Amino acid sequence: MDSLDKKLNEVFTGKVVRKDLVHHIKKAANVPSFVLEFLLSKYCATDDPAEIEAGKRAVLEVVESNYVRPDESNRAQSKVQQQGRHKFIDKIHVKYYERERRHWAEMENFGSKRIAINEKFYKENEKLLEGGMWAEVTIAHNDIEEDNYAFYIEDLRPIQLSRFNESIYFEGREQFTRDEWIDVILRSVGLNPEIMDNPPAEIKDRFPSGLRLKLHFISRLIPLVQNNFNFIELGPRGTGKSYFYSEFSPFSTLLSGGQASTATLLYNNARRKVGAVGFWDNIAFDEVGNMKIKDSDTIQIMKDYMANGRFSRGQEVIANASFSFVGNIDQSVDQLVNSYEHDLFVTLPKAFDLAIQDRFFFFLPGWEIPKMDNKFFTESFGLITDYMAEAFHYMFKHNKDYVDVVNKRLKLGASVQGRDELAIKKTVTALVKIIHPSGDPSEEEFNEIVEYAIEGRRRVKEQMNKRKPDDEFALINLSYFTSDGEERVVYCPESRYAQATQNPRKTEENSAAFKHSDTSPIDKKEVSINTIQEKKVSLEEKRFKVYYGDTGYSYETVFKDYLVGASEVVLEDAYVRQRHQILNFLRFCEILVRVGDCKKIKLITCADDDVQQKDNTLAFDQIADNLFDHGIEFRFEFSKTLHDRELKLSNGWNIKMGRGLDYFQSLGGNYLQIGISDYDLRPCLETSFDIYKVR
């Protein structure tokens, strides 16, 4: 055990378990993690390796013998009838039936809704009456034919906690630093925080590390502690998006298959019963891109519910369940943020219009989370899953004290509008609950939470701003004030320097000049001046790499913003010599014509031999005649020693290019392909760009 293991065992004695044992057994037994942890704490409460192995075998035997799977209900009932009694592991509910004036138990996978139960069981375990609980249940068969039931409960031992003492949890948290407690939470859900601090070389340069990566995982837990929270995560497959909602908490449910109806989700008019929103803390929608809405009015009712936690369906319904939408995104994120036509919500179903999107409080960038494999799973101790889930459930129901802390300390900037403020405050409140459940974070710790919350909301607003033709969502520069009055604007790292996201085209009329998102509309008479000033302010030095097969890197996307204000352009590229390379250069010249600021172009290139130089001279002369008609003087020269490929602009920007202008894959002579005209759709060769300011 390391120091954190020892401290955790000392502070939370009896409430911890070795998480690697859960992971190992999980491979052989598809049982909820909190059920396995209950059995492990019973059979593997030791440090002796031999006893642990024996305990693991015992756990598997118990699962094999006692865990009921939904498709085995008939066999389970038959076993009880034949043997007289049998012990099962199942989720059990108890309901009071008014007409019969008695309680009946129902076991989910056992398949019986009419099981007799002694009142002592539900008096000792109130959760049986409040949504049910997992338990070891001994079911006996009733042989008296006159009775109106076949089974009764002989014994019941809860797997979940029957009661939760919040003061012990809060006092225990105080024994840990902020960073230690974050690691405790990550270990408790089975993850290895050490690898997030020191990632392996193969992912080190492609994903964030340290606190940011840890916050990404922790933010998946937000809907479990914050009521009526609308969360969305889009990212690659295999990053564990749905795991948190299917395994971590018995108060959360995962809806797979993409089906959603008003009756099952919200309210069943025929039965006059509240749907899933009335029974769960969190409802997660897996594969949201494939989500199918059965009823035409489901989306409208969802909008009402997501806005304020209530809706009317013949009668007003108030509920607290949060919504989590998780799905895949297969497109290149860099391509999407630099596209004027597409955005990061591209995979959402069409029914998810701007009204639904505006109700998302936090957008987790799933592309910043590496794919899960064995090295990401911890071998250390963590809090028993059910104990952590109970703590989260307690905080889910208690908001006031946390809201008071946030309202007292948080001051947001002028660009933060109504729904922005609600989203940010709810996210900050949730993260304070998870990381600082019993006290106020320090100023630095609080600001880190605030910035992370604002970023998650800004990511939502940026996508809506790209979609909306007017300026309704144009105030994307969300900010907050520190305690000393400094205003800090928060950006999303993937889109900070993407002009297509920061200044999206609103209409064809102003497509050549984009206004700043937080300014008043630009007067048409001042378009060119204001645009140049905006570009100078917003453009930054950067280096980036394009990988083989990437799309979304047309000349317009890569170069256009930096060409604004450049009256003279010098291109040094030794490989403007083949026919397709000359056509590439001509396409680049077309960008310069459209920008409208360039007056002089100079090309320095090479030729394979005298014949090619003579032929290319004729081609360049034709280009020069065409450019002259557009008010641009074009000069060219051939060099025998040129090697570097660089673009030098009179506005002070230089762009070094690994492959020059020739970085697109060949179409192999087939010109009936997508990408022949739109270079943003043409796959690239591997190359790199270094854009820097000459000082």
XYZ file of C-alpha atoms in Angstrom:
695
model
C 0.000 0.000 0.000
C 1.202 3.507 -0.742
C 0.708 6.443 1.644
C -2.709 7.313 0.206
C -3.874 3.699 0.580
C -2.821 3.693 4.222
C -4.471 7.027 4.898
C -7.680 5.946 3.195
C -7.848 2.715 5.200
C -7.208 4.623 8.398
C -9.785 7.382 7.819
C -12.515 5.261 6.204
C -12.034 1.949 7.963
C -14.351 -0.725 6.625
C -15.459 1.405 3.683
C -12.633 0.649 1.255
C -11.818 -2.154 -1.140
C -8.984 -3.049 -3.517
C -10.232 -1.923 -6.913
C -8.051 -4.221 -9.000
C -9.919 -7.224 -7.578
C -13.167 -5.748 -8.864
C -11.642 -5.267 -12.308
C -10.299 -8.837 -12.457
C -13.575 -10.469 -11.423
C -15.598 -8.137 -13.643
C -14.070 -9.826 -16.667
C -15.614 -13.141 -15.624
C -18.866 -11.924 -14.083
C -21.050 -9.269 -15.674
C -22.436 -8.013 -12.372
C -22.743 -4.388 -11.186
C -19.539 -3.212 -9.533
C -21.177 -2.346 -6.217
C -22.462 -5.962 -5.958
C -18.971 -7.340 -6.574
C -17.472 -4.938 -4.040
C -19.950 -6.096 -1.420
C -18.862 -9.694 -1.973
C -15.160 -8.796 -2.105
C -15.349 -6.973 1.202
C -16.903 -10.152 2.604
C -14.515 -12.740 1.142
C -11.298 -10.795 0.385
C -10.789 -8.618 3.469
C -7.115 -9.578 3.752
C -3.648 -8.796 2.428
C -2.617 -12.445 2.132
C -2.249 -13.365 -1.569
C -3.400 -16.967 -1.093
C -6.485 -15.903 0.849
C -7.273 -13.272 -1.778
C -7.182 -15.884 -4.550
C -9.420 -18.169 -2.518
C -11.747 -15.226 -1.873
C -11.942 -14.396 -5.560
C -12.953 -17.977 -6.333
C -15.588 -17.793 -3.613
C -16.991 -14.568 -5.076
C -17.270 -16.141 -8.523
C -18.999 -19.189 -7.043
C -21.493 -16.976 -5.210
C -22.218 -14.985 -8.355
C -22.653 -18.142 -10.396
C -24.999 -19.665 -7.852
C -26.925 -16.643 -6.561
C -26.944 -13.842 -9.112
C -30.121 -13.853 -11.185
C -29.928 -12.790 -14.794
C -33.088 -11.469 -16.489
C -33.289 -14.395 -18.918
C -33.026 -16.940 -16.076
C -36.079 -15.888 -14.033
C -38.124 -18.982 -14.860
C -35.290 -21.314 -13.897
C -34.740 -19.369 -10.657
C -38.402 -19.692 -9.663
C -38.323 -23.395 -10.493
C -35.233 -23.845 -8.329
C -37.025 -22.330 -5.330
C -40.055 -24.582 -5.906
C -37.882 -27.704 -6.132
C -35.503 -26.919 -3.259
C -37.938 -25.112 -0.998
C -35.695 -22.061 -0.672
C -32.681 -20.411 -2.298
C -30.552 -17.330 -1.749
C -30.361 -14.791 -4.586
C -28.570 -11.508 -5.298
C -31.083 -9.181 -6.904
C -32.628 -5.736 -6.717
C -35.776 -5.741 -4.586
C -38.617 -3.218 -4.322
C -41.499 -3.091 -1.871
C -44.795 -1.433 -2.806
C -47.945 -0.783 -0.815
C -51.131 -1.778 -2.621
C -54.025 0.320 -1.418
C -56.817 -2.041 -2.439
C -55.300 -5.014 -0.656
C -53.990 -2.940 2.254
C -50.693 -4.771 2.303
C -47.125 -4.674 0.990
C -45.754 -6.883 -1.741
C -42.115 -7.307 -2.697
C -40.878 -7.414 -6.271
C -37.510 -8.731 -7.427
C -36.330 -7.374 -10.771
C -34.516 -10.333 -12.298
C -36.282 -13.074 -10.330
C -39.388 -12.095 -12.262
C -42.045 -12.109 -9.548
C -44.010 -9.028 -8.536
C -45.999 -10.699 -5.767
C -43.628 -11.892 -3.054
C -44.794 -11.818 0.554
C -42.530 -9.861 2.902
C -42.451 -9.327 6.647
C -42.797 -5.695 7.701
C -39.584 -5.824 9.735
C -37.537 -5.886 6.535
C -38.885 -2.655 5.033
C -39.005 -0.916 8.405
C -35.304 -1.608 8.911
C -34.450 -0.722 5.299
C -36.516 2.241 4.144
C -34.867 2.195 0.735
C -36.984 -0.796 -0.135
C -39.900 1.632 -0.295
C -37.922 4.369 -2.106
C -36.894 2.904 -5.421
C -35.568 -0.402 -4.115
C -32.131 -1.748 -3.210
C -29.763 -4.582 -3.998
C -29.675 -7.337 -1.408
C -28.956 -10.964 -0.638
C -32.481 -12.353 -0.455
C -33.474 -15.829 0.704
C -36.676 -16.758 -1.129
C -38.828 -19.614 0.137
C -41.663 -21.403 -1.598
C -45.173 -21.259 -0.118
C -46.775 -24.717 -0.336
C -50.172 -23.619 0.993
C -52.405 -23.675 -2.058
C -55.080 -21.468 -0.508
C -52.689 -18.489 -0.273
C -52.565 -16.064 -3.169
C -48.786 -16.040 -3.459
C -46.150 -18.611 -4.309
C -43.027 -17.049 -2.732
C -42.121 -15.243 0.449
C -38.953 -13.623 1.774
C -37.342 -15.602 4.538
C -34.263 -13.439 5.017
C -32.886 -10.215 3.557
C -29.408 -8.702 3.924
C -28.786 -5.384 2.130
C -25.878 -5.066 -0.259
C -26.343 -1.301 -0.385
C -25.957 0.830 2.697
C -29.165 1.021 4.647
C -28.175 4.387 6.153
C -25.590 7.030 5.288
C -23.902 9.285 7.861
C -22.865 12.437 6.003
C -20.874 13.889 8.924
C -18.454 10.936 8.888
C -17.968 11.418 5.147
C -17.386 15.172 5.457
C -15.035 14.809 8.429
C -13.097 12.123 6.582
C -12.709 14.383 3.548
C -11.068 17.021 5.759
C -8.150 14.660 6.396
C -7.084 14.903 2.738
C -5.671 17.693 0.588
C -7.519 18.741 -2.565
C -5.200 16.732 -4.835
C -5.313 13.681 -2.549
C -9.109 13.727 -2.523
C -9.297 13.969 -6.312
C -7.076 10.865 -6.462
C -9.335 9.114 -3.912
C -12.380 9.762 -6.107
C -10.609 8.512 -9.221
C -9.390 5.375 -7.434
C -12.900 4.807 -6.088
C -14.270 4.549 -9.629
C -11.421 2.207 -10.536
C -9.059 4.613 -12.319
C -5.339 5.128 -11.851
C -4.622 8.829 -11.133
C -0.853 8.284 -11.189
C -0.847 7.593 -14.921
C -2.758 10.835 -15.465
C 0.068 12.748 -13.774
C 2.754 10.883 -15.735
C 1.180 9.570 -18.957
C 3.081 7.078 -21.144
C 4.975 8.389 -24.141
C 2.446 7.143 -26.707
C -0.277 9.458 -25.380
C 1.736 12.195 -23.693
C 1.711 14.576 -26.650
C -1.854 13.848 -27.760
C -3.836 14.256 -24.551
C -3.802 16.575 -21.535
C -2.430 15.350 -18.243
C -2.535 16.271 -14.572
C -5.449 18.224 -13.138
C -7.178 18.859 -16.478
C -7.410 15.174 -17.400
C -8.540 14.318 -13.873
C -11.272 16.958 -14.046
C -12.490 15.414 -17.301
C -13.111 12.106 -15.545
C -14.582 13.748 -12.469
C -16.971 15.870 -14.533
C -18.668 12.673 -15.689
C -19.903 12.377 -12.097
C -21.568 15.811 -12.074
C -25.087 14.515 -12.919
C -24.844 12.172 -9.910
C -24.456 15.045 -7.420
C -26.395 17.877 -9.106
C -30.122 17.624 -9.695
C -31.684 18.676 -13.013
C -28.279 18.918 -14.692
C -28.009 18.543 -18.491
C -24.635 17.082 -19.470
C -23.216 16.095 -22.850
C -20.022 14.294 -23.817
C -18.989 13.541 -27.386
C -15.757 11.733 -28.136
C -14.090 8.660 -29.653
C -15.152 5.132 -28.826
C -13.532 3.201 -26.003
C -13.004 6.053 -23.531
C -15.461 4.731 -20.921
C -18.218 7.289 -21.531
C -21.108 5.028 -20.536
C -19.287 3.111 -17.758
C -19.836 5.817 -15.159
C -23.589 5.678 -15.599
C -24.057 1.905 -15.778
C -21.658 0.727 -13.073
C -20.847 3.406 -10.573
C -24.163 4.253 -8.952
C -27.402 2.361 -8.269
C -29.118 5.763 -8.528
C -28.226 6.112 -12.211
C -29.576 4.270 -15.232
C -28.280 3.957 -18.775
C -30.770 3.892 -21.654
C -29.182 1.975 -24.513
C -30.476 1.485 -28.019
C -31.335 5.119 -28.641
C -35.070 4.738 -27.899
C -36.949 7.315 -25.845
C -40.673 7.829 -25.430
C -42.761 10.220 -23.368
C -44.428 7.359 -21.476
C -41.241 5.598 -20.355
C -39.100 8.683 -19.867
C -41.471 11.385 -18.620
C -45.099 10.471 -17.972
C -47.478 7.652 -18.915
C -50.907 9.167 -19.458
C -52.640 5.809 -19.699
C -51.318 4.614 -16.339
C -51.094 8.091 -14.830
C -47.589 7.415 -13.609
C -44.368 9.428 -13.756
C -41.697 7.921 -15.987
C -38.010 7.362 -15.344
C -37.403 11.002 -14.312
C -39.270 10.295 -11.095
C -37.142 7.338 -10.008
C -33.501 8.089 -10.849
C -30.930 10.703 -9.945
C -29.491 10.506 -13.443
C -30.713 9.156 -16.762
C -27.951 8.622 -19.313
C -28.693 8.329 -23.032
C -26.096 6.148 -24.740
C -25.251 6.644 -28.429
C -27.146 9.936 -28.531
C -26.406 10.288 -32.254
C -28.648 7.263 -32.915
C -31.373 8.423 -30.553
C -34.866 7.928 -31.976
C -37.784 9.910 -30.615
C -40.969 7.823 -30.808
C -43.519 10.520 -29.935
C -43.751 13.847 -31.707
C -44.259 15.715 -28.442
C -41.412 14.031 -26.528
C -38.832 16.630 -27.591
C -41.076 19.529 -26.580
C -41.727 18.008 -23.164
C -37.992 17.290 -22.787
C -37.294 20.959 -23.489
C -39.676 21.997 -20.720
C -38.191 19.515 -18.289
C -34.555 20.327 -19.120
C -35.282 24.028 -18.640
C -36.787 23.952 -15.148
C -37.302 20.385 -13.930
C -41.044 20.371 -14.548
C -43.507 19.805 -17.350
C -47.238 19.473 -17.890
C -48.721 16.261 -19.202
C -52.360 16.549 -18.233
C -51.054 17.396 -14.792
C -47.898 19.179 -13.700
C -44.960 16.903 -12.954
C -41.902 18.003 -10.969
C -38.806 15.772 -10.850
C -35.078 16.018 -10.092
C -33.384 13.571 -12.477
C -30.430 14.853 -14.479
C -29.905 14.012 -18.154
C -26.550 12.815 -19.506
C -26.101 12.503 -23.258
C -23.063 10.533 -24.398
C -22.125 9.732 -27.969
C -19.367 9.258 -30.486
C -17.747 11.815 -32.739
C -15.838 10.318 -35.668
C -14.835 13.510 -37.475
C -11.595 15.357 -36.881
C -12.178 17.911 -34.129
C -9.609 20.242 -35.672
C -11.442 20.006 -38.986
C -14.808 20.766 -37.384
C -13.686 23.819 -35.397
C -12.038 25.221 -38.537
C -15.077 24.575 -40.706
C -17.602 27.309 -41.442
C -20.255 24.750 -42.369
C -19.951 22.165 -39.566
C -19.629 22.162 -35.779
C -18.992 19.813 -32.870
C -22.711 18.994 -32.588
C -22.613 17.426 -36.051
C -23.442 13.947 -34.679
C -26.548 14.994 -32.734
C -29.936 13.882 -34.113
C -31.886 16.482 -36.074
C -34.532 16.624 -33.351
C -31.926 18.203 -31.041
C -32.450 21.753 -32.233
C -30.981 24.959 -30.784
C -33.536 24.967 -27.968
C -32.293 21.569 -26.748
C -28.646 22.533 -27.246
C -29.076 25.726 -25.249
C -30.162 23.599 -22.301
C -26.840 21.723 -22.172
C -25.017 23.048 -19.126
C -21.664 21.422 -19.788
C -19.986 19.923 -22.872
C -17.149 17.554 -21.956
C -14.485 17.292 -24.711
C -14.320 13.509 -24.911
C -11.594 13.721 -27.572
C -9.201 14.787 -24.796
C -9.675 11.474 -22.958
C -7.462 8.557 -24.052
C -8.905 5.138 -24.780
C -9.084 2.936 -21.717
C -6.830 -0.090 -21.302
C -5.338 -1.958 -18.353
C -2.801 0.704 -17.471
C -5.599 3.159 -16.681
C -7.137 0.884 -14.033
C -5.882 1.229 -10.478
C -4.444 -1.520 -8.311
C -4.930 0.566 -5.188
C -7.666 0.953 -2.609
C -10.712 3.134 -3.092
C -13.956 3.851 -1.327
C -16.579 1.153 -1.768
C -18.633 2.177 -4.769
C -21.913 2.046 -2.897
C -20.569 4.257 -0.109
C -19.391 6.874 -2.608
C -22.687 6.620 -4.483
C -24.586 7.181 -1.222
C -22.511 10.272 -0.508
C -23.256 11.603 -3.982
C -26.943 10.790 -3.587
C -27.014 12.733 -0.318
C -25.442 15.779 -1.974
C -27.813 15.378 -4.944
C -30.683 16.058 -2.548
C -28.971 18.875 -0.630
C -28.134 22.037 -2.569
C -28.727 25.111 -0.439
C -25.424 25.333 1.443
C -23.383 24.769 -1.702
C -25.403 27.248 -3.745
C -24.847 29.885 -1.047
C -21.080 29.344 -1.237
C -21.065 29.690 -5.026
C -23.347 32.744 -5.138
C -21.233 34.474 -2.519
C -17.927 33.977 -4.308
C -18.741 33.897 -8.032
C -18.973 37.064 -10.111
C -19.448 36.572 -13.845
C -18.739 38.910 -16.779
C -21.187 40.868 -18.914
C -21.251 38.285 -21.746
C -22.714 35.654 -19.406
C -26.437 35.609 -20.112
C -29.354 33.911 -18.317
C -28.854 30.270 -19.298
C -25.072 30.721 -19.245
C -25.200 31.839 -15.633
C -27.448 28.956 -14.602
C -25.215 26.441 -16.371
C -21.960 27.791 -14.943
C -23.283 28.066 -11.393
C -24.715 24.560 -11.482
C -21.425 23.139 -12.785
C -19.366 25.007 -10.176
C -21.766 23.861 -7.437
C -21.467 20.238 -8.563
C -17.656 20.295 -8.678
C -17.520 21.897 -5.241
C -19.749 19.091 -3.965
C -17.458 16.424 -5.401
C -14.078 17.946 -4.573
C -14.831 20.144 -1.515
C -17.971 18.592 0.018
C -17.446 20.000 3.503
C -15.873 23.401 3.132
C -14.782 26.310 0.983
C -11.984 25.779 -1.540
C -9.069 28.195 -1.614
C -9.145 31.142 -4.024
C -6.892 29.354 -6.526
C -8.837 26.096 -6.265
C -12.159 27.900 -6.691
C -10.917 29.801 -9.766
C -9.749 26.554 -11.388
C -13.234 25.101 -10.945
C -14.872 28.265 -12.291
C -12.680 28.355 -15.400
C -13.361 24.699 -16.106
C -17.122 25.247 -15.726
C -17.100 28.308 -18.007
C -15.147 26.418 -20.658
C -17.754 23.628 -20.666
C -20.558 26.142 -21.234
C -18.619 28.166 -23.819
C -18.131 24.991 -25.860
C -21.918 24.663 -26.054
C -22.415 28.302 -26.985
C -19.765 28.299 -29.701
C -21.579 25.538 -31.575
C -24.923 27.340 -31.324
C -23.327 30.580 -32.516
C -22.046 28.804 -35.634
C -25.528 27.444 -36.365
C -27.619 30.557 -35.678
C -27.699 33.044 -38.600
C -28.215 36.041 -36.293
C -26.377 37.210 -33.179
C -28.502 35.557 -30.500
C -25.582 33.443 -29.235
C -22.752 35.725 -30.372
C -21.577 36.631 -26.848
C -19.192 33.691 -26.563
C -16.388 35.410 -24.644
C -17.607 34.242 -21.240
C -15.622 35.577 -18.295
C -15.466 35.901 -14.526
C -13.862 38.218 -11.987
C -11.237 37.174 -9.461
C -11.454 38.401 -5.876
C -9.147 41.326 -6.708
C -11.360 42.495 -9.597
C -9.413 41.061 -12.543
C -11.652 39.894 -15.396
C -10.593 36.640 -17.045
C -12.018 35.453 -20.360
C -12.083 31.643 -20.700
C -11.458 29.861 -24.024
C -11.840 26.302 -25.304
C -8.373 25.024 -26.258
C -9.513 23.271 -29.435
C -11.128 26.404 -30.912
C -9.262 29.352 -29.441
C -7.406 30.080 -32.676
C -10.072 28.741 -35.061
C -11.516 31.727 -36.906
C -14.398 29.638 -38.240
C -15.551 29.152 -34.646
C -14.618 32.500 -33.141
C -15.987 34.530 -36.076
C -18.443 32.322 -37.986
C -20.065 33.536 -41.184
C -23.544 34.831 -40.492
C -24.807 35.694 -43.990
C -23.471 35.672 -47.540
C -23.391 39.457 -47.382
C -20.692 39.562 -44.707
C -18.937 36.275 -45.466
C -15.680 38.055 -46.310
C -15.525 40.002 -43.080
C -16.380 38.493 -39.729
C -17.155 40.627 -36.753
C -15.910 39.950 -33.259
C -18.420 37.877 -31.303
C -18.663 40.354 -28.419
C -19.014 43.627 -30.374
C -21.930 45.424 -31.913
C -22.660 44.774 -35.622
C -20.061 46.177 -37.995
C -21.037 49.126 -40.170
C -20.670 48.027 -43.808
C -18.703 51.198 -44.630
C -16.039 50.220 -42.067
C -15.844 46.499 -42.822
C -12.321 46.269 -44.217
C -10.716 48.455 -41.504
C -12.471 46.727 -38.617
C -11.759 43.309 -40.062
C -8.023 43.967 -40.367
C -7.872 45.295 -36.819
C -9.748 42.254 -35.536
C -7.414 39.869 -37.330
C -4.347 41.550 -35.857
C -5.764 41.222 -32.386
C -6.985 37.629 -32.616
C -4.285 35.842 -34.663
C -1.616 34.020 -32.703
C 1.615 32.209 -33.416
C 1.161 28.460 -33.577
C 2.635 25.198 -34.730
C 0.558 22.241 -35.779
C 0.931 18.930 -37.533
C -1.288 17.427 -40.203
C -1.399 13.620 -40.227
C -1.788 11.339 -43.226
C -5.441 11.142 -44.235
C -6.566 14.256 -42.336
C -9.093 16.527 -44.031
C -10.137 20.101 -43.385
C -6.842 21.804 -44.329
C -7.613 23.703 -47.514
C -5.502 26.743 -48.385
C -8.379 28.921 -47.282
C -8.589 27.239 -43.874
C -4.830 27.296 -43.225
C -3.696 30.583 -44.804
C -6.589 32.975 -45.383
C -6.776 34.649 -41.962
C -3.047 35.435 -42.043
C -3.208 36.921 -45.554
C -5.453 39.779 -44.424
C -3.517 43.044 -44.586
C -0.572 41.595 -46.568
C 0.063 43.765 -49.639
C 3.135 41.754 -50.712
C 3.511 37.972 -50.647
C 6.713 35.985 -51.281
C 6.412 32.200 -51.721
C 9.590 30.114 -51.621
C 8.674 26.591 -52.719
C 11.023 24.409 -54.743
C 8.170 22.154 -55.829
C 5.944 24.342 -57.937
C 7.074 22.571 -61.085
C 4.687 19.709 -61.952
C 1.311 20.477 -63.530
C -0.702 19.677 -60.395
C 1.712 21.783 -58.287
C 1.226 24.796 -60.578
C -2.561 24.323 -60.275
C -2.131 24.287 -56.498
C -0.273 27.603 -56.726
C -3.042 29.039 -58.906
C -5.630 27.998 -56.302
C -3.530 29.769 -53.653
C -3.519 32.898 -55.822
C -7.301 32.748 -55.969
C -7.383 33.034 -52.162
C -5.225 36.173 -52.413
C -7.613 37.651 -54.980
C -10.603 36.980 -52.716
C -8.936 38.513 -49.650
C -8.270 41.602 -51.774
C -5.279 43.095 -49.932
C -2.393 41.679 -52.000
C -0.762 43.893 -54.686
C 2.435 41.955 -55.385
C 3.261 38.239 -55.503
C 6.752 36.802 -55.930
C 7.358 33.080 -56.466
C 10.809 31.508 -56.073
C 10.854 27.890 -57.239
C 12.929 25.305 -59.128
C 12.783 23.205 -62.284
C 13.998 19.697 -63.083
C 15.664 20.752 -66.345
C 15.754 23.507 -68.979
C 12.777 22.090 -70.883
C 10.581 22.138 -67.773
C 11.770 25.651 -66.882
C 10.832 26.873 -70.369
C 7.361 25.240 -70.210
C 6.695 26.554 -66.728
C 7.782 30.059 -67.722
C 4.968 30.088 -70.270
C 2.509 28.868 -67.618
C 3.626 31.516 -65.097
C 3.350 34.233 -67.760
C -0.290 33.253 -68.310
C -0.935 33.407 -64.549
C 0.758 36.828 -64.441
C -1.590 38.145 -67.163
C -4.622 36.906 -65.222
C -3.405 38.357 -61.915
C -2.719 41.712 -63.621
C -6.423 41.891 -64.515
C -7.130 41.634 -60.773
C -4.693 44.393 -59.853
C -1.866 42.092 -58.697
C 1.706 42.189 -60.020
C 3.212 38.678 -60.288
C 6.952 38.007 -60.603
C 8.781 34.669 -60.516
C 12.312 33.341 -60.621
C 13.984 29.927 -60.726
C 16.645 28.874 -58.222
C 19.082 25.959 -58.332
C 19.777 25.960 -54.548
C 16.369 26.562 -52.987
C 15.291 23.981 -50.432
C 13.134 25.585 -47.699
C 9.421 26.107 -48.225
C 8.167 29.304 -46.684
C 5.519 31.986 -47.148
C 6.619 35.528 -46.244
C 3.935 38.177 -45.807
C 4.396 41.949 -45.626
C 2.008 42.139 -42.642
C 4.712 40.500 -40.510
C 3.599 36.859 -40.618
C 5.801 34.039 -41.914
C 4.596 30.489 -42.485
C 7.042 27.591 -42.784
C 5.525 24.593 -44.578
C 6.925 21.074 -44.396
C 5.708 20.171 -47.894
C 5.058 23.616 -49.291
C 1.733 23.874 -51.117
C 1.880 20.260 -52.295
C 0.480 18.518 -49.184
C -2.653 16.914 -50.629
C -2.950 13.258 -51.596
C -3.164 12.423 -55.290
C -6.580 11.404 -56.585
C -4.914 8.853 -58.853
C -6.251 10.354 -62.058
C -9.862 9.854 -60.987
C -11.420 13.312 -61.042
C -14.922 12.084 -60.182
C -14.236 12.106 -56.461
C -15.272 14.209 -53.503
C -12.406 16.587 -52.833
C -11.605 17.430 -56.428
C -13.033 20.940 -55.989
C -13.355 21.421 -52.229
C -9.864 21.010 -50.803
C -11.248 20.876 -47.254
C -12.605 17.439 -48.220
C -9.377 16.200 -49.837
C -7.161 13.905 -47.687
C -3.716 15.268 -46.835
C -0.205 13.909 -46.721
C 1.645 14.214 -43.432
C 3.144 17.683 -43.003
C 3.614 20.484 -40.493
C 3.120 24.242 -40.313
C 4.960 26.822 -38.212
C 3.240 30.221 -38.198
C 5.227 32.963 -36.509
C 5.488 36.723 -36.346
C 8.666 38.417 -37.585
C 9.876 40.828 -34.916
